[in-house]
mmCIF file of N, CA and C in Angstrom:
data_model
loop_
_atom_site.group_PDB
_atom_site.id
_atom_site.type_symbol
_atom_site.label_atom_id
_atom_site.label_comp_id
_atom_site.label_asym_id
_atom_site.label_seq_id
_atom_site.Cartn_x
_atom_site.Cartn_y
_atom_site.Cartn_z
ATOM 1 N N UNK A 63 -11.680 13.364 -26.642
ATOM 2 C CA UNK A 63 -11.439 13.996 -25.368
ATOM 3 C C UNK A 63 -12.404 15.158 -25.210
ATOM 4 N N UNK A 64 -12.932 15.285 -24.048
ATOM 5 C CA UNK A 64 -13.808 16.414 -23.778
ATOM 6 C C UNK A 64 -13.203 17.273 -22.676
ATOM 7 N N UNK A 65 -13.687 18.472 -22.596
ATOM 8 C CA UNK A 65 -13.215 19.353 -21.537
ATOM 9 C C UNK A 65 -13.590 18.807 -20.165
ATOM 10 N N UNK A 66 -14.682 18.060 -20.102
ATOM 11 C CA UNK A 66 -15.104 17.477 -18.822
ATOM 12 C C UNK A 66 -14.060 16.486 -18.309
ATOM 13 N N UNK A 67 -13.479 15.706 -19.221
ATOM 14 C CA UNK A 67 -12.436 14.758 -18.813
ATOM 15 C C UNK A 67 -11.222 15.489 -18.263
ATOM 16 N N UNK A 68 -10.829 16.549 -18.944
ATOM 17 C CA UNK A 68 -9.679 17.328 -18.477
ATOM 18 C C UNK A 68 -9.974 18.000 -17.140
ATOM 19 N N UNK A 69 -11.177 18.533 -16.992
ATOM 20 C CA UNK A 69 -11.540 19.166 -15.720
ATOM 21 C C UNK A 69 -11.544 18.150 -14.588
ATOM 22 N N UNK A 70 -12.048 16.948 -14.865
ATOM 23 C CA UNK A 70 -12.067 15.895 -13.848
ATOM 24 C C UNK A 70 -10.636 15.537 -13.444
ATOM 25 N N UNK A 71 -9.764 15.371 -14.442
ATOM 26 C CA UNK A 71 -8.366 15.051 -14.142
ATOM 27 C C UNK A 71 -7.685 16.189 -13.379
ATOM 28 N N UNK A 72 -7.975 17.424 -13.773
ATOM 29 C CA UNK A 72 -7.379 18.561 -13.071
ATOM 30 C C UNK A 72 -7.836 18.597 -11.613
ATOM 31 N N UNK A 73 -9.103 18.278 -11.379
ATOM 32 C CA UNK A 73 -9.623 18.219 -10.005
ATOM 33 C C UNK A 73 -8.919 17.139 -9.200
ATOM 34 N N UNK A 74 -8.743 15.983 -9.806
ATOM 35 C CA UNK A 74 -8.058 14.880 -9.120
ATOM 36 C C UNK A 74 -6.594 15.224 -8.861
ATOM 37 N N UNK A 75 -5.949 15.897 -9.814
ATOM 38 C CA UNK A 75 -4.553 16.303 -9.631
ATOM 39 C C UNK A 75 -4.447 17.277 -8.465
ATOM 40 N N UNK A 76 -5.368 18.226 -8.413
ATOM 41 C CA UNK A 76 -5.357 19.205 -7.323
ATOM 42 C C UNK A 76 -5.577 18.519 -5.966
ATOM 43 N N UNK A 77 -6.517 17.566 -5.915
ATOM 44 C CA UNK A 77 -6.795 16.857 -4.659
ATOM 45 C C UNK A 77 -5.592 16.011 -4.231
ATOM 46 N N UNK A 78 -4.966 15.337 -5.181
ATOM 47 C CA UNK A 78 -3.804 14.501 -4.863
ATOM 48 C C UNK A 78 -2.634 15.366 -4.412
ATOM 49 N N UNK A 79 -2.474 16.532 -5.018
ATOM 50 C CA UNK A 79 -1.408 17.443 -4.605
ATOM 51 C C UNK A 79 -1.639 17.911 -3.169
ATOM 52 N N UNK A 80 -2.906 18.212 -2.839
ATOM 53 C CA UNK A 80 -3.242 18.600 -1.463
ATOM 54 C C UNK A 80 -2.913 17.482 -0.483
ATOM 55 N N UNK A 81 -3.262 16.257 -0.869
ATOM 56 C CA UNK A 81 -2.977 15.112 -0.004
ATOM 57 C C UNK A 81 -1.476 14.947 0.210
ATOM 58 N N UNK A 82 -0.709 15.100 -0.863
ATOM 59 C CA UNK A 82 0.743 14.950 -0.777
ATOM 60 C C UNK A 82 1.343 16.008 0.154
ATOM 61 N N UNK A 83 0.883 17.235 0.022
ATOM 62 C CA UNK A 83 1.368 18.299 0.898
ATOM 63 C C UNK A 83 1.006 18.004 2.348
ATOM 64 N N UNK A 84 -0.194 17.470 2.585
ATOM 65 C CA UNK A 84 -0.627 17.159 3.947
ATOM 66 C C UNK A 84 0.221 16.036 4.545
ATOM 67 N N UNK A 85 0.561 15.033 3.742
ATOM 68 C CA UNK A 85 1.410 13.939 4.228
ATOM 69 C C UNK A 85 2.785 14.484 4.579
ATOM 70 N N UNK A 86 3.298 15.392 3.764
ATOM 71 C CA UNK A 86 4.611 15.982 4.047
ATOM 72 C C UNK A 86 4.598 16.806 5.333
ATOM 73 N N UNK A 87 3.425 17.379 5.668
ATOM 74 C CA UNK A 87 3.296 18.130 6.916
ATOM 75 C C UNK A 87 3.064 17.219 8.120
ATOM 76 N N UNK A 88 2.824 15.931 7.858
ATOM 77 C CA UNK A 88 2.636 14.978 8.952
ATOM 78 C C UNK A 88 1.188 14.752 9.349
ATOM 79 N N UNK A 89 0.254 15.143 8.510
ATOM 80 C CA UNK A 89 -1.156 14.946 8.821
ATOM 81 C C UNK A 89 -1.571 13.519 8.487
ATOM 82 N N UNK A 90 -2.611 13.030 9.162
ATOM 83 C CA UNK A 90 -3.032 11.643 8.988
ATOM 84 C C UNK A 90 -4.210 11.469 8.030
ATOM 85 N N UNK A 91 -4.984 12.511 7.746
ATOM 86 C CA UNK A 91 -6.205 12.329 6.968
ATOM 87 C C UNK A 91 -5.990 11.788 5.562
ATOM 88 N N UNK A 92 -4.860 12.058 4.864
ATOM 89 C CA UNK A 92 -4.759 11.510 3.506
ATOM 90 C C UNK A 92 -4.317 10.048 3.447
ATOM 91 N N UNK A 93 -3.978 9.452 4.577
ATOM 92 C CA UNK A 93 -3.501 8.072 4.566
ATOM 93 C C UNK A 93 -4.651 7.117 4.290
ATOM 94 N N UNK A 94 -4.329 5.987 3.629
ATOM 95 C CA UNK A 94 -5.353 4.970 3.434
ATOM 96 C C UNK A 94 -5.467 4.131 4.712
ATOM 97 N N UNK A 95 -6.380 3.195 4.750
ATOM 98 C CA UNK A 95 -6.654 2.440 5.966
ATOM 99 C C UNK A 95 -5.455 1.681 6.502
ATOM 100 N N UNK A 96 -4.733 1.034 5.624
ATOM 101 C CA UNK A 96 -3.571 0.248 6.046
ATOM 102 C C UNK A 96 -2.501 1.148 6.653
ATOM 103 N N UNK A 97 -2.252 2.267 5.986
ATOM 104 C CA UNK A 97 -1.239 3.198 6.479
ATOM 105 C C UNK A 97 -1.681 3.829 7.801
ATOM 106 N N UNK A 98 -2.961 4.145 7.906
ATOM 107 C CA UNK A 98 -3.478 4.744 9.134
ATOM 108 C C UNK A 98 -3.363 3.779 10.313
ATOM 109 N N UNK A 99 -3.669 2.507 10.061
ATOM 110 C CA UNK A 99 -3.539 1.504 11.136
ATOM 111 C C UNK A 99 -2.086 1.346 11.560
ATOM 112 N N UNK A 100 -1.157 1.312 10.595
ATOM 113 C CA UNK A 100 0.261 1.179 10.918
ATOM 114 C C UNK A 100 0.750 2.385 11.710
ATOM 115 N N UNK A 101 0.295 3.563 11.329
ATOM 116 C CA UNK A 101 0.695 4.774 12.033
ATOM 117 C C UNK A 101 0.140 4.772 13.459
ATOM 118 N N UNK A 102 -1.107 4.394 13.614
ATOM 119 C CA UNK A 102 -1.716 4.344 14.951
ATOM 120 C C UNK A 102 -1.008 3.329 15.832
ATOM 121 N N UNK A 103 -0.694 2.188 15.256
ATOM 122 C CA UNK A 103 0.006 1.145 16.012
ATOM 123 C C UNK A 103 1.386 1.642 16.451
ATOM 124 N N UNK A 104 2.096 2.329 15.566
ATOM 125 C CA UNK A 104 3.432 2.833 15.902
ATOM 126 C C UNK A 104 3.347 3.919 16.977
ATOM 127 N N UNK A 105 2.362 4.780 16.884
ATOM 128 C CA UNK A 105 2.197 5.836 17.889
ATOM 129 C C UNK A 105 1.857 5.229 19.246
ATOM 130 N N UNK A 106 0.965 4.231 19.235
ATOM 131 C CA UNK A 106 0.580 3.588 20.495
ATOM 132 C C UNK A 106 1.768 2.863 21.128
ATOM 133 N N UNK A 107 2.535 2.156 20.327
ATOM 134 C CA UNK A 107 3.680 1.439 20.893
ATOM 135 C C UNK A 107 4.750 2.412 21.380
ATOM 136 N N UNK A 108 4.920 3.532 20.662
ATOM 137 C CA UNK A 108 5.868 4.544 21.103
ATOM 138 C C UNK A 108 5.444 5.182 22.413
ATOM 139 N N UNK A 109 4.140 5.439 22.550
ATOM 140 C CA UNK A 109 3.635 6.014 23.801
ATOM 141 C C UNK A 109 3.806 5.031 24.958
ATOM 142 N N UNK A 110 3.544 3.765 24.697
ATOM 143 C CA UNK A 110 3.694 2.737 25.732
ATOM 144 C C UNK A 110 5.154 2.650 26.178
ATOM 145 N N UNK A 111 6.056 2.640 25.212
ATOM 146 C CA UNK A 111 7.481 2.535 25.553
ATOM 147 C C UNK A 111 7.970 3.794 26.268
ATOM 148 N N UNK A 112 7.440 4.954 25.888
ATOM 149 C CA UNK A 112 7.806 6.185 26.577
ATOM 150 C C UNK A 112 7.326 6.154 28.027
ATOM 151 N N UNK A 113 6.100 5.666 28.227
ATOM 152 C CA UNK A 113 5.561 5.573 29.581
ATOM 153 C C UNK A 113 6.385 4.617 30.441
ATOM 154 N N UNK A 114 6.982 3.626 29.828
ATOM 155 C CA UNK A 114 7.815 2.658 30.554
ATOM 156 C C UNK A 114 9.260 3.134 30.683
ATOM 157 N N UNK A 115 9.575 4.264 30.056
ATOM 158 C CA UNK A 115 10.930 4.801 30.142
ATOM 159 C C UNK A 115 11.918 4.113 29.229
ATOM 160 N N UNK A 116 11.427 3.590 28.122
ATOM 161 C CA UNK A 116 12.298 2.892 27.172
ATOM 162 C C UNK A 116 12.457 3.707 25.894
ATOM 163 N N UNK A 117 13.334 3.247 25.035
ATOM 164 C CA UNK A 117 13.610 3.920 23.774
ATOM 165 C C UNK A 117 12.441 3.739 22.791
ATOM 166 N N UNK A 118 12.179 4.766 21.991
ATOM 167 C CA UNK A 118 11.090 4.704 21.002
ATOM 168 C C UNK A 118 11.634 4.614 19.584
ATOM 169 N N UNK A 119 12.849 4.124 19.441
ATOM 170 C CA UNK A 119 13.500 4.082 18.131
ATOM 171 C C UNK A 119 12.717 3.349 17.067
ATOM 172 N N UNK A 120 12.249 2.159 17.382
ATOM 173 C CA UNK A 120 11.514 1.386 16.371
ATOM 174 C C UNK A 120 10.198 2.032 16.007
ATOM 175 N N UNK A 121 9.517 2.610 16.983
ATOM 176 C CA UNK A 121 8.242 3.276 16.698
ATOM 177 C C UNK A 121 8.472 4.475 15.791
ATOM 178 N N UNK A 122 9.526 5.225 16.050
ATOM 179 C CA UNK A 122 9.836 6.375 15.195
ATOM 180 C C UNK A 122 10.183 5.929 13.781
ATOM 181 N N UNK A 123 10.917 4.838 13.667
ATOM 182 C CA UNK A 123 11.247 4.306 12.338
ATOM 183 C C UNK A 123 9.984 3.880 11.605
ATOM 184 N N UNK A 124 9.063 3.252 12.324
ATOM 185 C CA UNK A 124 7.810 2.802 11.714
ATOM 186 C C UNK A 124 6.988 3.997 11.228
ATOM 187 N N UNK A 125 6.943 5.050 12.027
ATOM 188 C CA UNK A 125 6.214 6.252 11.624
ATOM 189 C C UNK A 125 6.845 6.856 10.373
ATOM 190 N N UNK A 126 8.158 6.948 10.360
ATOM 191 C CA UNK A 126 8.865 7.507 9.198
ATOM 192 C C UNK A 126 8.645 6.670 7.941
ATOM 193 N N UNK A 127 8.745 5.350 8.085
ATOM 194 C CA UNK A 127 8.591 4.493 6.904
ATOM 195 C C UNK A 127 7.159 4.523 6.392
ATOM 196 N N UNK A 128 6.187 4.608 7.291
ATOM 197 C CA UNK A 128 4.789 4.678 6.868
ATOM 198 C C UNK A 128 4.515 5.980 6.129
ATOM 199 N N UNK A 129 5.018 7.088 6.665
ATOM 200 C CA UNK A 129 4.763 8.371 5.998
ATOM 201 C C UNK A 129 5.516 8.465 4.670
ATOM 202 N N UNK A 130 6.725 7.911 4.596
ATOM 203 C CA UNK A 130 7.439 7.951 3.317
ATOM 204 C C UNK A 130 6.771 7.031 2.296
ATOM 205 N N UNK A 131 6.209 5.913 2.746
ATOM 206 C CA UNK A 131 5.465 5.032 1.840
ATOM 207 C C UNK A 131 4.230 5.721 1.289
ATOM 208 N N UNK A 132 3.525 6.453 2.159
ATOM 209 C CA UNK A 132 2.344 7.194 1.705
ATOM 210 C C UNK A 132 2.748 8.287 0.717
ATOM 211 N N UNK A 133 3.878 8.929 0.990
ATOM 212 C CA UNK A 133 4.370 9.967 0.092
ATOM 213 C C UNK A 133 4.721 9.384 -1.274
ATOM 214 N N UNK A 134 5.361 8.223 -1.277
ATOM 215 C CA UNK A 134 5.695 7.567 -2.551
ATOM 216 C C UNK A 134 4.433 7.172 -3.307
ATOM 217 N N UNK A 135 3.442 6.655 -2.592
ATOM 218 C CA UNK A 135 2.189 6.247 -3.227
ATOM 219 C C UNK A 135 1.510 7.444 -3.873
ATOM 220 N N UNK A 136 1.436 8.554 -3.152
ATOM 221 C CA UNK A 136 0.777 9.738 -3.696
ATOM 222 C C UNK A 136 1.568 10.358 -4.847
ATOM 223 N N UNK A 137 2.879 10.284 -4.782
ATOM 224 C CA UNK A 137 3.710 10.793 -5.884
ATOM 225 C C UNK A 137 3.482 9.963 -7.142
ATOM 226 N N UNK A 138 3.408 8.649 -6.981
ATOM 227 C CA UNK A 138 3.146 7.776 -8.131
ATOM 228 C C UNK A 138 1.749 8.032 -8.699
ATOM 229 N N UNK A 139 0.781 8.251 -7.814
ATOM 230 C CA UNK A 139 -0.578 8.544 -8.245
ATOM 231 C C UNK A 139 -0.619 9.849 -9.043
ATOM 232 N N UNK A 140 0.119 10.838 -8.560
ATOM 233 C CA UNK A 140 0.181 12.129 -9.229
ATOM 234 C C UNK A 140 0.837 12.002 -10.603
ATOM 235 N N UNK A 141 1.894 11.223 -10.684
ATOM 236 C CA UNK A 141 2.566 11.010 -11.972
ATOM 237 C C UNK A 141 1.635 10.321 -12.958
ATOM 238 N N UNK A 142 0.865 9.352 -12.486
ATOM 239 C CA UNK A 142 -0.084 8.655 -13.356
ATOM 240 C C UNK A 142 -1.174 9.611 -13.851
ATOM 241 N N UNK A 143 -1.645 10.484 -12.977
ATOM 242 C CA UNK A 143 -2.672 11.449 -13.386
ATOM 243 C C UNK A 143 -2.130 12.431 -14.425
ATOM 244 N N UNK A 144 -0.902 12.903 -14.212
ATOM 245 C CA UNK A 144 -0.298 13.795 -15.206
ATOM 246 C C UNK A 144 -0.101 13.075 -16.536
ATOM 247 N N UNK A 145 0.293 11.812 -16.487
ATOM 248 C CA UNK A 145 0.464 11.036 -17.711
ATOM 249 C C UNK A 145 -0.846 10.864 -18.459
ATOM 250 N N UNK A 146 -1.906 10.585 -17.717
ATOM 251 C CA UNK A 146 -3.228 10.430 -18.337
ATOM 252 C C UNK A 146 -3.694 11.747 -18.947
ATOM 253 N N UNK A 147 -3.451 12.848 -18.267
ATOM 254 C CA UNK A 147 -3.833 14.161 -18.785
ATOM 255 C C UNK A 147 -3.088 14.448 -20.088
ATOM 256 N N UNK A 148 -1.794 14.149 -20.095
ATOM 257 C CA UNK A 148 -0.998 14.383 -21.299
ATOM 258 C C UNK A 148 -1.469 13.498 -22.453
ATOM 259 N N UNK A 149 -1.854 12.264 -22.139
ATOM 260 C CA UNK A 149 -2.353 11.360 -23.171
ATOM 261 C C UNK A 149 -3.634 11.907 -23.791
ATOM 262 N N UNK A 150 -4.532 12.432 -22.956
ATOM 263 C CA UNK A 150 -5.782 12.987 -23.476
ATOM 264 C C UNK A 150 -5.523 14.207 -24.358
ATOM 265 N N UNK A 151 -4.590 15.054 -23.957
ATOM 266 C CA UNK A 151 -4.272 16.247 -24.746
ATOM 267 C C UNK A 151 -3.660 15.848 -26.089
ATOM 268 N N UNK A 152 -2.748 14.878 -26.077
ATOM 269 C CA UNK A 152 -2.112 14.412 -27.314
ATOM 270 C C UNK A 152 -3.136 13.783 -28.244
ATOM 271 N N UNK A 153 -4.026 12.995 -27.677
ATOM 272 C CA UNK A 153 -5.079 12.348 -28.472
ATOM 273 C C UNK A 153 -5.973 13.395 -29.138
ATOM 274 N N UNK A 154 -6.319 14.436 -28.415
ATOM 275 C CA UNK A 154 -7.165 15.499 -28.969
ATOM 276 C C UNK A 154 -6.427 16.247 -30.074
ATOM 277 N N UNK A 155 -5.142 16.493 -29.876
ATOM 278 C CA UNK A 155 -4.360 17.203 -30.899
ATOM 279 C C UNK A 155 -4.258 16.370 -32.169
ATOM 280 N N UNK A 156 -4.067 15.068 -32.023
ATOM 281 C CA UNK A 156 -4.006 14.190 -33.204
ATOM 282 C C UNK A 156 -5.330 14.191 -33.958
ATOM 283 N N UNK A 157 -6.423 14.111 -33.203
ATOM 284 C CA UNK A 157 -7.736 14.109 -33.844
ATOM 285 C C UNK A 157 -7.982 15.427 -34.572
ATOM 286 N N UNK A 158 -7.559 16.512 -33.964
ATOM 287 C CA UNK A 158 -7.739 17.824 -34.596
ATOM 288 C C UNK A 158 -6.887 17.940 -35.852
ATOM 289 N N UNK A 159 -5.647 17.455 -35.796
ATOM 290 C CA UNK A 159 -4.766 17.514 -36.962
ATOM 291 C C UNK A 159 -5.302 16.631 -38.090
ATOM 292 N N UNK A 160 -5.820 15.477 -37.739
ATOM 293 C CA UNK A 160 -6.374 14.572 -38.748
ATOM 294 C C UNK A 160 -7.590 15.207 -39.414
ATOM 295 N N UNK A 161 -8.429 15.825 -38.613
ATOM 296 C CA UNK A 161 -9.627 16.469 -39.157
ATOM 297 C C UNK A 161 -9.233 17.637 -40.075
ATOM 298 N N UNK A 162 -8.219 18.361 -39.662
ATOM 299 C CA UNK A 162 -7.763 19.498 -40.457
ATOM 300 C C UNK A 162 -7.119 19.052 -41.765
ATOM 301 N N UNK A 163 -6.359 17.938 -41.723
ATOM 302 C CA UNK A 163 -5.668 17.491 -42.930
ATOM 303 C C UNK A 163 -6.620 16.868 -43.949
ATOM 304 N N UNK A 164 -7.750 16.385 -43.469
ATOM 305 C CA UNK A 164 -8.690 15.785 -44.409
ATOM 306 C C UNK A 164 -9.744 16.817 -44.822
ATOM 307 N N UNK A 165 -9.260 18.001 -45.118
ATOM 308 C CA UNK A 165 -10.141 19.104 -45.472
ATOM 309 C C UNK A 165 -10.643 19.041 -46.910
ATOM 310 N N UNK A 166 -11.085 20.164 -47.408
ATOM 311 C CA UNK A 166 -11.705 20.202 -48.717
ATOM 312 C C UNK A 166 -10.699 20.013 -49.834
ATOM 313 N N UNK A 167 -9.473 20.459 -49.678
ATOM 314 C CA UNK A 167 -8.470 20.345 -50.727
ATOM 315 C C UNK A 167 -7.955 18.954 -50.729
#
């Protein structure tokens, strides 16, 4: 393990955390293409139904489910990054302990 690997993971963790916070605030930039298309489609259909004087219940449900799906995806991504970081730290500690135990005595 090198410090560069840890720094790279820390950068990715920070970026993913920013994305997760943005999704929770309702921003669209952290969504992937599929999620962005679903959100745009739901907004367009909701606007159309509003213009016609109809209920927007399904469009609102679609927006909610899309944003919660994106939130779940980013949470899982964050958990995987933390797991990888912990694995690298544990691996380095084992290597250090092994090197120390195979000393001169």
